[in-house]
């Protein structure tokens, strides 16, 4: 019985966040536009030499993805914090970590998934070979949830602060480093025609680790922020 | 009895007194070890057959790099204790350690780049260990910034403790990821399981300096913790008695 109500709370929470996002479509499009804009600024800045673009392309796309994720993170708990819903989550009889996981999953569906879908297009823009684009898609598929999960811990720590934005980037970006390294070197390796199973396994390991640990850290951080 | 000891130590009043009486001893020992280490390292140890005299930066650089990791681990341990048992002193330890750890990390980076210029021909290279150390510095700065941003001291301390624990899980991952990404730095020479690859005449000053750095951390962290304690407990009876008795 209790398990059922937990599943229900989980799905309801995701549905609520998705509906809220659909009602604010412009806000939802912002991180995506940012992602595309930043990526397309690079060829203008460093020159459109195809060899150069191929060499730096994976790094550019991944750095742009990190920044877009950073930009969208503030919205995970912000509105819930402001109208007091967040306190109701903490007071509810369900484990906070599960509710947090629902919030993060909804956040990924809203911001990570569009990014993922548009990434092959950016790969083409930056002259990546077909093998590289395929692997880029897989790394983003495995990696963007990690961005949301790790980011949720830091955003939970800064949600009560007035000037949380700058601090958030200082907290989040160092933690994103391993993912950036593994993912962009996976795309590089694939573009060179070498096997990438090891890279992808490492990113998947990061995902499993983040998925199993970060909801608890986020729940603890929310408790501290709202105390 | 054992339990009793910890309860006593965790009470701010006793800690303040005991830390106060420990500090001169630790500082004196630190001075002694530093002088001995510097004398041994700068005069007695022979110049390196490849690197000449400039290898002597190692006697500052290596202990600083060790301490940058050590302090973080201490912070994570204290943070976990503070979160689980809500011991005020453990929280104070975390936040008192952060600036010291950041300065050790900074010292390791600066001394490393001073050494790198004659050896590698560049102030900075994107070598694995340098990069890992740089990211460690960012983690420290993030911790300090978060603590500064939260007004309530208890909330700040607990938030910082959570962040430290998240960081400590990430440090090995960051370390291995950058190591695997790019490496130019020489491998470990002291902590190998067989015989150390460093000659005994250079090992002794290195270890002396390492002990000196540990002692430095110990007495500075106690000083900072005492100060933080006074600020937090400024309304407590024992602080008022302390001030009035002086």
XYZ file of C-alpha atoms in Angstrom:
473
model
C 0.000 0.000 0.000
C 2.680 2.416 1.051
C 4.859 1.470 -1.892
C 1.954 2.210 -4.225
C 1.441 5.660 -2.804
C 5.148 6.351 -3.185
C 5.083 5.376 -6.852
C 2.048 7.579 -7.246
C 3.765 10.526 -5.612
C 6.783 9.968 -7.841
C 4.789 9.967 -11.083
C 2.541 12.816 -9.960
C 5.541 14.951 -9.164
C 7.053 14.331 -12.590
C 3.734 15.061 -14.264
C 3.296 18.280 -12.338
C 6.781 19.504 -13.283
C 6.265 18.616 -16.928
C 2.940 20.451 -17.035
C 4.512 23.469 -15.373
C 7.295 23.398 -17.950
C 4.835 23.138 -20.832
C 3.047 26.225 -19.549
C 6.335 28.157 -19.645
C 7.674 27.043 -22.992
C 9.876 30.094 -23.454
C 11.753 29.368 -20.244
C 12.153 25.786 -21.307
C 13.710 26.824 -24.629
C 16.316 29.102 -23.055
C 18.979 26.521 -22.138
C 18.555 24.863 -25.516
C 18.994 28.135 -27.396
C 21.974 28.931 -25.229
C 23.507 25.567 -26.077
C 23.082 26.124 -29.822
C 24.262 29.734 -29.664
C 27.422 29.044 -27.689
C 28.357 26.184 -29.982
C 27.825 28.231 -33.123
C 29.854 31.139 -31.719
C 33.027 29.057 -31.653
C 33.523 28.704 -35.417
C 33.076 32.475 -35.649
C 35.685 32.986 -32.963
C 38.347 30.480 -33.948
C 37.854 30.272 -37.722
C 35.938 27.812 -39.854
C 38.826 25.542 -40.807
C 37.221 22.047 -40.939
C 40.276 20.298 -39.468
C 40.395 22.693 -36.541
C 36.648 22.370 -35.929
C 36.870 18.584 -36.027
C 39.678 18.652 -33.471
C 37.955 20.958 -30.976
C 34.316 20.068 -31.776
C 33.682 17.433 -29.087
C 35.156 19.652 -26.402
C 33.120 22.655 -27.534
C 29.846 20.756 -27.588
C 30.472 19.262 -24.178
C 31.551 22.539 -22.586
C 28.454 24.186 -24.059
C 26.345 21.362 -22.607
C 27.904 21.901 -19.164
C 27.185 25.625 -19.307
C 23.629 25.087 -20.525
C 23.043 22.629 -17.676
C 24.495 25.139 -15.218
C 22.184 27.819 -16.566
C 19.105 25.641 -16.172
C 19.994 24.262 -12.727
C 18.739 27.228 -10.768
C 15.176 26.430 -11.788
C 15.152 22.921 -10.247
C 14.129 24.030 -6.777
C 13.737 27.809 -7.144
C 9.981 28.174 -7.676
C 9.200 25.383 -5.203
C 11.386 27.128 -2.663
C 9.729 30.472 -3.203
C 6.132 29.289 -2.858
C 6.868 26.915 0.014
C 6.193 23.665 -1.830
C 9.692 22.495 -1.002
C 8.868 22.574 2.708
C 5.825 20.425 2.047
C 8.044 17.828 0.365
C 10.250 17.711 3.425
C 7.207 17.408 5.703
C 5.547 14.672 3.656
C 5.662 11.055 4.757
C 7.581 9.965 1.659
C 11.365 9.699 1.639
C 12.731 13.005 0.410
C 15.417 11.328 -1.685
C 12.772 9.679 -3.890
C 10.896 12.947 -4.364
C 14.181 14.630 -5.209
C 14.887 11.943 -7.779
C 11.512 12.697 -9.403
C 12.363 16.406 -9.519
C 15.744 15.683 -11.094
C 14.262 13.273 -13.609
C 11.697 15.896 -14.625
C 14.476 18.472 -14.897
C 16.417 16.153 -17.174
C 13.350 15.541 -19.358
C 12.841 19.286 -19.669
C 16.411 20.461 -20.224
C 18.665 17.464 -20.881
C 16.565 15.652 -23.432
C 16.122 18.563 -25.915
C 19.851 19.174 -25.694
C 20.464 15.535 -26.497
C 18.118 15.600 -29.487
C 19.691 18.665 -31.031
C 23.295 17.502 -30.524
C 23.681 15.512 -33.806
C 22.820 18.705 -35.657
C 25.593 20.572 -33.845
C 27.932 17.686 -34.605
C 27.225 18.212 -38.295
C 27.775 21.956 -37.905
C 31.214 21.306 -36.456
C 32.162 18.802 -39.168
C 32.372 15.782 -36.886
C 32.529 12.432 -38.701
C 29.458 10.161 -38.493
C 31.094 7.805 -35.968
C 31.910 10.769 -33.752
C 28.346 12.068 -33.874
C 26.952 8.681 -32.910
C 29.239 8.472 -29.890
C 28.538 12.111 -29.027
C 24.862 11.208 -28.821
C 25.562 8.236 -26.555
C 27.857 10.237 -24.258
C 25.222 12.954 -23.935
C 22.550 10.321 -23.305
C 24.596 8.893 -20.434
C 26.133 12.185 -19.342
C 23.316 14.739 -19.196
C 21.528 12.874 -16.348
C 24.808 13.039 -14.429
C 24.855 16.808 -14.957
C 21.352 17.108 -13.506
C 22.067 14.738 -10.605
C 25.345 16.323 -9.468
C 23.943 19.769 -10.114
C 20.910 19.086 -7.920
C 23.156 18.583 -4.868
C 24.845 21.939 -5.336
C 21.653 23.779 -6.200
C 20.037 22.357 -3.057
C 22.899 23.838 -1.054
C 22.494 27.288 -2.581
C 18.707 27.459 -2.985
C 18.149 29.657 0.051
C 20.803 32.183 -0.922
C 20.066 35.485 -2.573
C 23.197 35.454 -4.706
C 23.338 31.734 -5.319
C 24.141 31.908 -9.016
C 27.841 32.727 -8.912
C 28.516 30.354 -6.059
C 26.607 27.622 -7.843
C 29.002 27.722 -10.787
C 31.980 27.614 -8.437
C 30.531 24.546 -6.710
C 29.294 22.651 -9.745
C 31.921 23.059 -12.438
C 34.842 21.349 -10.626
C 32.580 18.354 -10.007
C 31.789 18.152 -13.728
C 35.448 17.788 -14.719
C 35.686 13.954 -14.852
C 32.574 13.712 -17.005
C 33.885 16.364 -19.397
C 37.202 14.545 -19.737
C 35.714 11.099 -20.306
C 33.000 12.276 -22.665
C 35.002 14.534 -24.947
C 37.847 12.052 -25.196
C 35.307 9.318 -26.051
C 34.098 11.390 -29.012
C 37.700 12.136 -30.030
C 38.566 8.449 -29.884
C 35.515 7.501 -31.913
C 36.293 10.146 -34.525
C 39.759 8.593 -34.843
C 38.112 5.233 -35.532
C 39.148 3.511 -32.278
C 36.897 1.479 -29.939
C 35.193 3.521 -27.196
C 33.611 0.847 -25.000
C 35.936 1.668 -22.090
C 35.046 5.365 -22.182
C 31.336 4.671 -22.356
C 31.574 2.191 -19.479
C 33.286 4.827 -17.356
C 30.570 7.384 -18.112
C 27.923 4.775 -17.332
C 29.724 4.089 -14.047
C 29.590 7.802 -13.229
C 25.864 7.754 -13.981
C 25.251 4.781 -11.685
C 27.309 6.365 -8.917
C 25.532 9.717 -9.236
C 22.132 8.038 -9.469
C 22.647 6.012 -6.312
C 24.336 8.630 -4.103
C 23.264 12.109 -5.158
C 19.541 11.912 -4.185
C 20.560 11.318 -0.570
C 23.050 14.182 -0.665
C 20.431 16.448 -2.253
C 17.858 15.514 0.371
C 20.357 16.235 3.163
C 21.315 19.524 1.517
C 17.659 20.585 1.215
C 17.118 19.823 4.894
C 20.077 22.047 5.748
C 19.015 24.845 3.413
C 15.482 24.937 4.803
C 16.391 24.557 8.458
C 36.030 6.726 30.795
C 36.900 6.880 27.123
C 33.454 8.207 26.316
C 33.789 10.719 29.063
C 37.019 12.016 27.557
C 35.345 12.670 24.225
C 32.410 14.402 25.860
C 34.808 16.644 27.703
C 36.835 17.366 24.583
C 33.719 18.173 22.600
C 32.611 20.759 25.104
C 33.721 24.163 23.835
C 35.015 25.321 27.191
C 37.437 22.421 27.683
C 38.496 22.452 24.063
C 39.296 26.129 24.269
C 41.497 25.624 27.304
C 43.283 22.476 26.099
C 43.847 23.877 22.611
C 45.266 27.018 24.172
C 47.810 25.047 26.166
C 48.713 22.820 23.176
C 49.364 25.628 20.684
C 52.768 26.829 22.047
C 54.104 23.254 22.117
C 52.958 22.507 18.585
C 54.282 25.816 17.299
C 57.630 25.244 18.985
C 57.924 21.733 17.556
C 56.943 23.071 14.130
C 59.697 25.692 14.287
C 62.221 23.040 15.349
C 61.298 20.658 12.532
C 61.238 23.455 9.954
C 64.714 24.644 10.923
C 66.098 21.100 10.954
C 64.405 20.259 7.633
C 65.609 23.427 5.931
C 69.153 23.011 7.249
C 69.268 19.389 6.161
C 67.570 20.106 2.834
C 69.451 23.243 1.830
C 72.970 22.496 3.195
C 73.480 18.818 3.950
C 71.579 17.122 1.114
C 73.692 16.732 -2.054
C 72.624 18.367 -5.341
C 70.745 16.091 -7.698
C 72.819 14.625 -10.533
C 70.192 15.613 -13.108
C 68.285 18.550 -11.698
C 71.152 20.289 -9.890
C 70.105 22.597 -7.058
C 66.614 23.396 -8.217
C 65.251 20.073 -6.997
C 65.381 21.551 -3.490
C 62.013 23.205 -4.162
C 60.707 19.690 -3.596
C 61.212 20.089 0.161
C 58.443 22.696 0.138
C 56.448 21.491 -2.830
C 55.935 17.843 -1.920
C 54.870 18.368 1.719
C 52.521 21.155 0.594
C 50.934 18.855 -1.983
C 50.592 16.078 0.612
C 48.996 18.497 3.052
C 46.547 19.771 0.434
C 45.095 16.256 0.232
C 45.487 15.512 3.940
C 43.599 18.628 5.030
C 40.731 17.788 2.693
C 40.477 14.277 4.119
C 40.498 15.684 7.656
C 37.734 18.091 6.649
C 35.651 15.286 5.169
C 36.109 13.183 8.309
C 35.203 16.089 10.574
C 32.282 16.960 8.296
C 30.884 13.431 8.533
C 31.243 13.467 12.335
C 29.587 16.873 12.480
C 26.655 15.766 10.333
C 26.055 12.456 12.097
C 26.595 13.379 15.736
C 25.946 17.111 15.453
C 29.171 17.895 17.259
C 29.765 21.618 17.084
C 33.530 21.279 17.306
C 33.696 19.012 14.256
C 31.808 21.633 12.239
C 34.213 24.274 13.450
C 37.153 22.083 12.433
C 35.816 21.798 8.874
C 35.515 25.500 8.334
C 38.716 26.374 10.183
C 40.659 23.939 7.992
C 39.363 25.157 4.618
C 41.509 28.318 4.200
C 44.607 26.467 5.425
C 44.022 23.674 2.930
C 43.472 26.212 0.171
C 46.753 27.931 1.000
C 48.646 24.617 1.018
C 47.157 23.841 -2.388
C 48.120 27.272 -3.654
C 51.638 26.856 -2.277
C 51.967 23.470 -3.994
C 50.850 24.986 -7.317
C 53.164 28.004 -7.074
C 56.216 26.030 -5.956
C 55.470 23.459 -8.638
C 55.375 26.071 -11.375
C 58.603 27.660 -10.071
C 60.186 24.234 -10.356
C 58.585 23.558 -13.724
C 60.096 26.621 -15.418
C 63.744 25.385 -15.315
C 62.811 21.679 -15.573
C 60.062 21.542 -18.176
C 60.707 24.968 -19.708
C 57.186 26.214 -18.938
C 55.462 27.808 -15.956
C 52.379 25.773 -16.487
C 51.671 22.564 -18.344
C 48.371 20.732 -18.444
C 49.816 17.800 -16.613
C 47.521 15.444 -14.722
C 48.677 16.178 -11.183
C 48.840 19.919 -11.727
C 45.333 19.887 -13.106
C 44.042 17.754 -10.248
C 45.643 20.131 -7.758
C 44.101 23.120 -9.541
C 40.647 21.539 -9.349
C 41.261 20.801 -5.676
C 41.944 24.524 -5.214
C 38.608 25.291 -6.891
C 36.863 22.861 -4.540
C 38.426 24.620 -1.537
C 37.419 28.031 -2.905
C 33.863 26.757 -3.451
C 33.709 25.583 0.154
C 34.987 28.924 1.452
C 32.570 30.845 -0.792
C 29.587 28.752 0.304
C 30.459 29.277 3.947
C 30.768 32.999 3.376
C 27.420 33.203 1.598
C 25.272 31.611 4.309
C 24.621 33.929 7.191
C 23.593 31.502 9.892
C 26.758 29.842 11.148
C 25.303 26.446 12.007
C 23.521 26.156 8.665
C 26.698 27.261 6.895
C 28.771 24.663 8.702
C 26.377 21.833 7.839
C 26.078 22.905 4.201
C 29.852 23.008 3.964
C 30.096 19.552 5.533
C 27.776 18.101 2.864
C 29.740 19.800 0.093
C 33.010 18.469 1.498
C 31.638 14.935 1.536
C 30.416 15.237 -2.062
C 33.872 16.524 -2.973
C 35.696 13.704 -1.238
C 33.864 11.139 -3.344
C 34.806 13.131 -6.411
C 38.478 13.669 -5.628
C 39.618 10.130 -6.540
C 37.500 10.255 -9.703
C 38.951 13.633 -10.683
C 42.406 12.349 -9.864
C 42.137 9.266 -12.049
C 40.330 11.029 -14.870
C 43.024 13.658 -15.295
C 45.806 11.137 -14.759
C 44.422 9.063 -17.551
C 43.823 12.174 -19.648
C 47.375 13.452 -19.674
C 50.520 12.804 -17.715
C 53.942 14.388 -17.707
C 54.601 14.555 -13.985
C 57.110 12.138 -12.501
C 55.567 9.118 -10.800
C 55.396 8.710 -7.014
C 58.832 8.160 -5.537
C 58.218 7.787 -1.811
C 55.017 5.803 -1.469
C 56.021 2.839 -3.567
C 55.760 -0.507 -1.894
C 59.308 -1.606 -2.652
C 62.328 0.500 -1.762
C 61.736 4.249 -2.188
C 63.332 5.607 -5.356
C 64.711 8.562 -3.438
C 68.091 8.555 -1.716
C 68.091 8.547 2.067
C 69.957 11.878 2.247
C 67.074 13.540 0.412
C 64.348 11.485 2.081
C 65.256 12.628 5.602
C 64.805 16.389 4.959
C 61.636 15.645 2.997
C 60.126 13.764 5.919
C 61.299 16.420 8.382
C 59.548 19.059 6.314
C 56.438 16.897 6.039
C 56.259 16.651 9.845
C 56.862 20.410 10.097
C 53.954 21.090 7.743
C 51.674 18.771 9.720
C 52.570 20.542 12.944
C 51.999 23.904 11.299
C 48.536 22.803 10.240
C 47.814 21.461 13.718
C 48.638 24.657 15.575
C 47.106 27.024 13.038
C 43.867 25.067 12.867
C 43.642 25.099 16.657
C 44.172 28.867 16.684
C 41.504 29.382 14.037
C 39.118 27.006 15.797
C 39.549 28.871 19.101
C 38.782 32.155 17.374
C 35.732 30.732 15.611
C 34.559 29.230 18.885
C 34.762 32.573 20.678
C 32.794 34.279 17.921
C 30.090 31.625 17.941
C 29.788 31.306 21.670
C 30.086 35.007 22.383
C 26.892 34.847 24.420
C 27.850 31.789 26.443
C 28.654 32.079 30.133
C 32.174 30.723 29.897
C 33.198 33.261 27.275
C 31.901 36.089 29.413
C 33.801 34.748 32.415
C 36.913 34.496 30.245
C 36.649 38.083 29.125
C 35.860 39.394 32.595
C 38.715 37.511 34.224
C 41.204 39.230 31.930
